[in-house]
Structures are given as structure tokens and as C-alpha cells.
Amino acid sequence: MKKVIVSAPGKLMLFGEHAVVYNHSCLVTAVGQRMKVTVELTQQETFELNAPDVQVENYVKPMSELGLGDIPKGAKFVEIAIVNFLAQNKITGGLKITTQSEFSSQFGFGSSSASTVCVIKALSELSAVNLDNKSIFDLAFKTVLDIQGKGSGFDVAAAIYGGTLYFVTGGKVIEPLKIGNLPMIVGYSGIKADTVTLINEVGEKAKKYPEMIESVYSQIEKLVEKAKVALLKKDWQTVGELMNFNEGYLSTLGVESKKLADMIYVSREAGAYGAKLSGAGIGDCMFAFASDKVSQAVKDGIIKAGGEVIDVNTNVEGVKVEEKI
Ligand code: PMV
């Protein structure tokens, strides 16, 4: 085998963002839009990357210089993933890689983590080391931390395992939950959120008000535990109430924006079970859970509030090999 095509899903945080960075639990779900990565072994001792979605075209360097020098933003995750894989495993020759995303990198669906996971899975196939999911997680999470310095790894887990997961910081617990489809409507705010900046801002607040912020985190953890039970029972009414609770805490942490709040409030007014932001906050996406009866009204409301409705499938497969050539 010389060439492999691997895909992995995007993700949305359901409950527990921010708190999960500091040793608390969260709930995350994978979404149907996928990242697809083609990795080919070549005779030349070079690394070649094309990632048109993040403006990387014909980026070439010797394999011996991987991880060194100035790395373009759009190439970082792929390149450092290879460096981390090669620190433990061997391949001979060079690598030609192309990434192609079914979703915009602006949505906050986790395109960087999904491409990191795809690259490690592809290298594991090509070198026949057949890493298990936890080993792929550890290498991919290390890659994210090498680049961002911060993060819980929930996005990496969603790309690997798919479905809906109960997750604790750094992969201490990764528990796939048997839930099936979620009655989820997703709205994109049109604002790009910078995750690391927002983690740092919340961190500053925690330095100034340590007891207050720690108690917010532990309240969030309590509602994550309740939401896990309610999700497993498909008790959408309770899930919705807990979403609204969680949004209140996110507002306390300072990561709600007027745009997201408008989209969230119109969803509730249109009859959704509940609505909240997803991820770091300020921008990216919000989501609502809604019955079929009110789903069109919720979508119309999100659009009226200036958002874009993104159709997503839930209950989707994690990382998988699409083709071996
Ligand atoms: O903005 P996103 O979707 O990458 O989510 C960030 C969620 C945080 O909890 C703030 C960070 C993390 O890595 O868990």
C-alpha cells in the first residue's frame, strides 16, 4: 500500500466547555461534515502539502527539516502530527499530503484536530503499526498541545470516536454514549472565535476571582452529569433546560456575545427545548434542541437574528479509512 485516504468528522461541544480545560467533564458530539486527508508515500525525501481550505498550496520541504523553521499556520497541525508520529515510528521516503474539508474552517467544527487525527491514522496504516484509538488520541492531543499550549482534547476524541462522548480532560475518560440522532439545529454566528485567546481570558478571570470561577466550573460539572443521564434517556426537555443553565454559566464566564445571545433567545422563543453556544464562545456556533414541530420556526428565528443555519447530521462514525491504494 502506497496511498491511503482517511476521513474524520467535525465536532460540536454540547455541555461543559471551559470547565473541561480544568479537570472537569464535558459532553461532545461529532457532526456529519468530514475532513478528508490523502497521504501518499513517495520516493523523494520531501514532505509536500496541499491544504486549499486553509490557503496552503504546494508547501514543500525536506523530510529532515520537518518541524523546523517557519511553518505556515495552515500546515502546522499536519506537520507537527508527522513529527510526533515519527518520534515513535519509522517510514521510509517522503510524504505527499492533501487535505479537503466538507466544512469551513471558520465554523469552529475542529478542522485542525480532525486533520491531525486523519494524518496520524493514515501514517499508522501506511507503516502498518495499526495504532489503537487511545494511542491515536495521545499522539493527536500531544500535537494540539505542542501547537496551542492549551486545550482539553475533546475535539480530538470526537474526531476519533465519533458519536456522542462523555469526556474528561486529556482523555482521562472517553466514554461513547449510545444515544442515536440528536434533534439539533446549528446556527453559525459569522464571527470567528479564537479559542486560545478566550481560554486565556477566562483564565485571567479565574486568577482574579478564583473561588467564584472554580464554583462556576463545579456547577457546570454537575449539570454535565445530569445532562449525560438526560441524553441517554432522550429526555430532550431536561436536556434543553440544562442547556439554558449552562448558557447562564458561560455568560458568567464572559464568553457570551450579543450575536450568540440573540440567536439563542430567538430559538427559545420559537419553542426550542433549549439553546446555548458551543465551544469557546463569543463567535463560531450556537445550537438548539427542538422538536420537528418547531424546528422550522427555530431556523427562521436564527436567520432573522443574523445567523446562518448549518445542516448537520449527528450519530456519525469516527475516523475511518476510506480507501487504500
Ligand atoms: O472553540 P472550540 O470549539 O475549539 O471549543 C473550545 C472549548 C474549550 O473548552 C474552551 C477548550 C477545550 O479545549 O476544551
Short mmCIF file of C-alpha atoms and ligand atoms in Angstrom, two decimals:
data_model
loop_
_atom_site.label_atom_id
_atom_site.label_comp_id
_atom_site.label_asym_id
_atom_site.label_seq_id
_atom_site.Cartn_x
_atom_site.Cartn_y
_atom_site.Cartn_z
CA MET A 1 0.00 0.00 0.00
CA LYS A 2 1.31 3.41 -1.03
CA LYS A 3 -1.61 5.72 -0.57
CA VAL A 4 -4.45 5.96 1.90
CA ILE A 5 -7.48 8.23 2.20
CA VAL A 6 -8.77 8.77 5.72
CA SER A 7 -11.70 10.85 6.95
CA ALA A 8 -12.79 12.12 10.36
CA PRO A 9 -15.85 14.08 11.50
CA GLY A 10 -16.09 17.61 12.87
CA LYS A 11 -17.47 18.23 16.36
CA LEU A 12 -19.68 20.44 18.49
CA MET A 13 -19.36 20.82 22.25
CA LEU A 14 -22.73 20.04 23.86
CA PHE A 15 -22.01 20.82 27.53
CA GLY A 16 -19.04 21.71 29.71
CA GLU A 17 -16.79 23.99 27.62
CA HIS A 18 -14.08 25.89 29.52
CA ALA A 19 -14.61 23.84 32.71
CA VAL A 20 -13.26 20.79 30.81
CA VAL A 21 -9.89 22.54 30.40
CA TYR A 22 -9.53 22.38 34.20
CA ASN A 23 -10.20 18.74 35.07
CA HIS A 24 -13.94 18.65 34.69
CA SER A 25 -16.17 16.59 32.42
CA CYS A 26 -17.92 17.57 29.18
CA LEU A 27 -20.24 16.14 26.53
CA VAL A 28 -19.28 16.42 22.86
CA THR A 29 -20.88 15.18 19.67
CA ALA A 30 -19.37 14.51 16.24
CA VAL A 31 -21.05 16.11 13.21
CA GLY A 32 -21.54 14.66 9.75
CA GLN A 33 -19.36 17.07 7.84
CA ARG A 34 -15.96 15.39 7.48
CA MET A 35 -12.31 16.25 6.93
CA LYS A 36 -10.68 14.05 4.29
CA VAL A 37 -6.91 13.56 4.10
CA THR A 38 -4.95 11.72 1.40
CA VAL A 39 -1.47 10.56 2.40
CA GLU A 40 0.91 9.07 -0.17
CA LEU A 41 4.35 7.56 0.35
CA THR A 42 6.84 8.88 -2.23
CA GLN A 43 10.42 8.10 -3.30
CA GLN A 44 11.65 11.68 -2.74
CA GLU A 45 12.80 12.59 0.76
CA THR A 46 10.35 15.52 0.85
CA PHE A 47 7.15 16.49 2.61
CA GLU A 48 4.60 18.08 0.31
CA LEU A 49 1.29 19.55 1.50
CA ASN A 50 -1.75 20.93 -0.24
CA ALA A 51 -4.48 22.20 2.06
CA PRO A 52 -6.54 24.58 -0.10
CA ASP A 53 -9.19 25.16 2.61
CA VAL A 54 -6.55 26.86 4.76
CA GLN A 55 -4.63 28.51 1.90
CA VAL A 56 -1.68 26.12 1.78
CA GLU A 57 -0.59 25.34 -1.77
CA ASN A 58 2.44 23.30 -2.80
CA TYR A 59 4.20 23.66 0.55
CA VAL A 60 7.36 21.53 0.19
CA LYS A 61 10.33 20.90 2.48
CA PRO A 62 12.90 18.13 3.08
CA MET A 63 11.73 15.41 5.50
CA SER A 64 14.87 16.14 7.55
CA GLU A 65 13.54 19.66 8.24
CA LEU A 66 10.09 18.65 9.46
CA GLY A 67 9.05 20.74 12.43
CA LEU A 68 11.87 23.25 11.85
CA GLY A 69 11.80 26.86 10.60
CA ASP A 70 8.73 28.97 9.94
CA ILE A 71 5.69 26.76 9.43
CA PRO A 72 2.64 28.36 7.77
CA LYS A 73 -0.39 28.42 10.10
CA GLY A 74 -2.43 26.12 7.86
CA ALA A 75 0.36 23.49 7.77
CA LYS A 76 1.20 23.34 11.47
CA PHE A 77 -1.12 20.59 12.66
CA VAL A 78 -0.30 18.23 9.78
CA GLU A 79 3.45 18.83 10.04
CA ILE A 80 3.70 18.51 13.84
CA ALA A 81 1.46 15.40 13.73
CA ILE A 82 4.02 13.77 11.42
CA VAL A 83 6.91 14.85 13.69
CA ASN A 84 5.16 13.27 16.69
CA PHE A 85 4.35 10.08 14.79
CA LEU A 86 7.95 9.74 13.52
CA ALA A 87 9.33 10.22 17.05
CA GLN A 88 7.90 6.75 17.79
CA ASN A 89 7.61 5.05 14.39
CA LYS A 90 9.50 4.83 11.11
CA ILE A 91 8.60 5.40 7.50
CA THR A 92 10.96 5.44 4.51
CA GLY A 93 10.88 8.02 1.73
CA GLY A 94 8.74 11.12 1.63
CA LEU A 95 5.09 12.10 2.07
CA LYS A 96 2.61 13.83 -0.18
CA ILE A 97 -0.49 15.01 1.67
CA THR A 98 -3.72 16.68 0.58
CA THR A 99 -6.47 17.78 2.95
CA GLN A 100 -10.00 18.56 1.90
CA SER A 101 -12.76 19.66 4.23
CA GLU A 102 -16.53 19.39 3.81
CA PHE A 103 -16.94 22.29 6.25
CA SER A 104 -15.48 25.76 6.52
CA SER A 105 -12.57 26.12 8.94
CA GLN A 106 -14.44 29.23 10.19
CA PHE A 107 -17.29 27.24 11.81
CA GLY A 108 -15.26 26.01 14.79
CA PHE A 109 -16.07 22.39 13.92
CA GLY A 110 -12.48 21.41 14.73
CA SER A 111 -10.84 21.14 11.32
CA SER A 112 -7.32 21.28 12.80
CA SER A 113 -7.94 18.41 15.21
CA ALA A 114 -9.75 16.38 12.57
CA SER A 115 -6.85 16.75 10.11
CA THR A 116 -4.34 15.87 12.87
CA VAL A 117 -6.28 12.68 13.63
CA CYS A 118 -6.55 11.77 9.92
CA VAL A 119 -2.80 12.19 9.36
CA ILE A 120 -1.87 10.01 12.34
CA LYS A 121 -4.39 7.32 11.36
CA ALA A 122 -3.09 7.37 7.76
CA LEU A 123 0.55 7.08 8.84
CA SER A 124 -0.37 4.25 11.18
CA GLU A 125 -1.97 2.41 8.22
CA LEU A 126 0.88 3.10 5.79
CA SER A 127 3.56 1.95 8.23
CA ALA A 128 1.40 -0.98 9.39
CA VAL A 129 1.80 -0.15 13.08
CA ASN A 130 -2.00 -0.10 13.45
CA LEU A 131 -2.30 2.24 16.40
CA ASP A 132 -5.39 1.77 18.52
CA ASN A 133 -7.76 4.68 19.17
CA LYS A 134 -6.21 5.65 22.52
CA SER A 135 -2.70 5.77 21.00
CA ILE A 136 -4.01 7.93 18.15
CA PHE A 137 -5.64 10.17 20.77
CA ASP A 138 -2.40 10.54 22.75
CA LEU A 139 -0.34 11.48 19.66
CA ALA A 140 -3.00 13.86 18.31
CA PHE A 141 -3.58 15.52 21.69
CA LYS A 142 0.17 15.99 22.13
CA THR A 143 0.20 17.65 18.68
CA VAL A 144 -2.58 20.06 19.68
CA LEU A 145 -0.80 20.95 22.93
CA ASP A 146 2.57 21.39 21.13
CA ILE A 147 0.91 24.00 18.89
CA GLN A 148 -1.75 25.66 21.07
CA GLY A 149 -0.31 25.07 24.52
CA LYS A 150 -3.85 24.70 25.87
CA GLY A 151 -6.95 22.59 25.38
CA SER A 152 -8.78 19.60 26.79
CA GLY A 153 -8.54 17.26 23.76
CA PHE A 154 -12.34 16.86 23.47
CA ASP A 155 -12.20 17.77 19.76
CA VAL A 156 -9.54 15.13 19.07
CA ALA A 157 -11.65 12.50 20.85
CA ALA A 158 -14.75 13.40 18.80
CA ALA A 159 -12.78 13.06 15.54
CA ILE A 160 -11.50 9.61 16.57
CA TYR A 161 -14.52 8.02 18.24
CA GLY A 162 -17.45 9.81 16.55
CA GLY A 163 -20.97 9.66 18.05
CA THR A 164 -21.58 11.43 21.35
CA LEU A 165 -18.96 11.20 24.10
CA TYR A 166 -18.66 11.82 27.80
CA PHE A 167 -15.11 13.14 28.10
CA VAL A 168 -12.77 14.22 30.89
CA THR A 169 -9.73 16.49 30.38
CA GLY A 170 -6.83 14.97 28.45
CA GLY A 171 -8.78 11.80 27.69
CA LYS A 172 -8.80 10.60 31.32
CA VAL A 173 -12.27 9.28 30.46
CA ILE A 174 -13.57 8.82 26.92
CA GLU A 175 -16.95 7.15 27.12
CA PRO A 176 -19.02 6.67 23.95
CA LEU A 177 -22.73 7.10 24.75
CA LYS A 178 -25.42 5.15 22.89
CA ILE A 179 -27.88 7.91 22.08
CA GLY A 180 -28.52 7.93 18.33
CA ASN A 181 -29.56 11.08 16.50
CA LEU A 182 -29.89 14.37 18.34
CA PRO A 183 -32.68 16.86 17.50
CA MET A 184 -30.06 19.53 16.96
CA ILE A 185 -30.21 22.75 14.94
CA VAL A 186 -26.93 24.57 14.46
CA GLY A 187 -26.52 28.30 13.85
CA TYR A 188 -23.27 29.93 12.75
CA SER A 189 -22.72 33.45 14.09
CA GLY A 190 -20.38 34.62 11.33
CA ILE A 191 -17.86 35.66 13.99
CA LYS A 192 -14.53 33.82 14.22
CA ALA A 193 -13.70 32.83 17.79
CA ASP A 194 -10.10 32.41 18.84
CA THR A 195 -10.13 29.52 21.29
CA VAL A 196 -6.74 30.12 22.91
CA THR A 197 -7.44 33.84 23.47
CA LEU A 198 -10.77 33.01 25.11
CA ILE A 199 -9.26 30.27 27.31
CA ASN A 200 -6.69 32.87 28.43
CA GLU A 201 -9.37 35.49 29.14
CA VAL A 202 -11.35 33.07 31.28
CA GLY A 203 -8.04 32.07 32.95
CA GLU A 204 -7.39 35.72 33.85
CA LYS A 205 -10.83 35.94 35.42
CA ALA A 206 -10.11 32.77 37.40
CA LYS A 207 -6.89 34.36 38.71
CA LYS A 208 -8.77 37.41 39.92
CA TYR A 209 -11.82 35.55 41.30
CA PRO A 210 -10.54 32.03 41.98
CA GLU A 211 -13.29 30.78 44.31
CA MET A 212 -16.07 32.24 42.18
CA ILE A 213 -14.83 30.80 38.91
CA GLU A 214 -13.99 27.41 40.48
CA SER A 215 -17.52 27.23 41.82
CA VAL A 216 -18.88 28.01 38.33
CA TYR A 217 -16.78 25.13 36.96
CA SER A 218 -18.10 22.72 39.56
CA GLN A 219 -21.69 23.81 38.85
CA ILE A 220 -21.01 23.17 35.17
CA GLU A 221 -19.70 19.70 36.02
CA LYS A 222 -22.88 18.96 37.98
CA LEU A 223 -25.05 19.86 35.02
CA VAL A 224 -22.84 17.81 32.66
CA GLU A 225 -23.51 14.74 34.83
CA LYS A 226 -27.27 15.44 34.75
CA ALA A 227 -27.20 16.11 31.01
CA LYS A 228 -25.46 12.77 30.41
CA VAL A 229 -28.34 10.93 32.12
CA ALA A 230 -30.99 13.01 30.33
CA LEU A 231 -29.32 12.47 26.93
CA LEU A 232 -29.20 8.71 27.46
CA LYS A 233 -32.93 8.79 28.27
CA LYS A 234 -33.58 11.06 25.27
CA ASP A 235 -35.33 13.37 27.75
CA TRP A 236 -34.94 16.39 25.47
CA GLN A 237 -36.99 18.64 27.75
CA THR A 238 -34.46 18.21 30.57
CA VAL A 239 -31.52 18.38 28.16
CA GLY A 240 -32.91 21.72 26.92
CA GLU A 241 -33.30 23.11 30.44
CA LEU A 242 -29.72 22.11 31.23
CA MET A 243 -28.53 23.81 28.03
CA ASN A 244 -30.12 27.04 29.24
CA PHE A 245 -28.48 26.58 32.64
CA ASN A 246 -25.10 26.02 31.00
CA GLU A 247 -25.52 29.16 28.89
CA GLY A 248 -26.04 31.18 32.07
CA TYR A 249 -22.71 29.97 33.43
CA LEU A 250 -20.98 30.72 30.13
CA SER A 251 -22.38 34.23 30.31
CA THR A 252 -20.92 34.49 33.84
CA LEU A 253 -17.53 33.42 32.44
CA GLY A 254 -17.85 36.29 29.93
CA VAL A 255 -17.89 34.29 26.70
CA GLU A 256 -21.40 35.07 25.50
CA SER A 257 -21.76 37.73 22.81
CA LYS A 258 -24.83 39.73 21.82
CA LYS A 259 -24.98 37.97 18.46
CA LEU A 260 -24.90 34.49 20.01
CA ALA A 261 -27.35 35.55 22.72
CA ASP A 262 -29.79 36.89 20.09
CA MET A 263 -29.64 33.60 18.16
CA ILE A 264 -30.11 31.63 21.40
CA TYR A 265 -33.04 33.71 22.65
CA VAL A 266 -34.96 33.58 19.35
CA SER A 267 -34.53 29.78 19.36
CA ARG A 268 -36.02 29.56 22.83
CA GLU A 269 -38.85 31.92 21.90
CA ALA A 270 -39.62 29.77 18.86
CA GLY A 271 -40.21 26.82 21.16
CA ALA A 272 -36.86 25.02 21.28
CA TYR A 273 -36.25 22.74 24.30
CA GLY A 274 -33.17 24.86 24.97
CA ALA A 275 -30.27 26.63 23.27
CA LYS A 276 -26.67 27.52 24.06
CA LEU A 277 -23.37 28.47 22.47
CA SER A 278 -20.92 25.71 21.56
CA GLY A 279 -17.16 25.88 22.15
CA ALA A 280 -15.02 28.76 23.27
CA GLY A 281 -17.81 31.36 22.83
CA ILE A 282 -18.12 34.93 21.51
CA GLY A 283 -18.40 33.59 17.94
CA ASP A 284 -18.49 30.30 15.99
CA CYS A 285 -21.73 28.38 16.54
CA MET A 286 -24.73 28.02 18.82
CA PHE A 287 -27.17 25.15 18.76
CA ALA A 288 -30.71 24.42 19.84
CA PHE A 289 -32.52 21.17 20.52
CA ALA A 290 -36.03 21.34 19.05
CA SER A 291 -38.93 19.06 18.15
CA ASP A 292 -39.87 18.62 14.48
CA LYS A 293 -42.94 20.75 15.13
CA VAL A 294 -40.98 23.90 15.93
CA SER A 295 -37.72 23.22 14.07
CA GLN A 296 -38.61 25.44 11.07
CA ALA A 297 -39.59 28.30 13.40
CA VAL A 298 -36.26 27.93 15.24
CA LYS A 299 -34.33 28.00 11.96
CA ASP A 300 -36.25 31.08 10.77
CA GLY A 301 -35.52 32.78 14.08
CA ILE A 302 -31.78 32.07 13.84
CA ILE A 303 -31.70 33.56 10.34
CA LYS A 304 -33.69 36.61 11.47
CA ALA A 305 -31.15 37.12 14.25
CA GLY A 306 -28.42 37.28 11.59
CA GLY A 307 -27.14 33.71 11.86
CA GLU A 308 -26.64 31.03 9.23
CA VAL A 309 -28.29 27.64 9.75
CA ILE A 310 -25.89 24.76 9.09
CA ASP A 311 -27.41 21.36 8.40
CA VAL A 312 -25.54 18.72 10.35
CA ASN A 313 -26.02 15.01 10.87
CA THR A 314 -25.29 13.55 14.29
CA ASN A 315 -24.52 9.98 15.39
CA VAL A 316 -21.73 9.74 12.81
CA GLU A 317 -18.72 7.45 12.58
CA GLY A 318 -15.32 8.47 13.91
CA VAL A 319 -12.05 8.35 11.96
CA LYS A 320 -12.11 5.78 9.15
CA VAL A 321 -10.08 4.58 6.20
CA GLU A 322 -11.98 5.48 3.04
CA GLU A 323 -9.61 3.94 0.53
CA LYS A 324 -6.29 2.10 0.35
CA ILE A 325 -4.40 2.18 -2.92
O1 PMV B 1 -13.90 26.68 20.33
P1 PMV B 1 -13.81 25.23 20.33
O2 PMV B 1 -14.94 24.55 19.64
O3 PMV B 1 -12.49 24.70 19.91
O4 PMV B 1 -14.03 24.76 21.84
C1 PMV B 1 -13.25 25.18 22.88
C2 PMV B 1 -13.71 24.52 24.13
C3 PMV B 1 -12.82 24.83 25.33
O5 PMV B 1 -13.35 24.09 26.43
C4 PMV B 1 -12.87 26.31 25.67
C5 PMV B 1 -11.38 24.43 25.08
C6 PMV B 1 -11.10 22.94 25.12
O6 PMV B 1 -10.10 22.52 24.52
O7 PMV B 1 -11.84 22.18 25.78
#
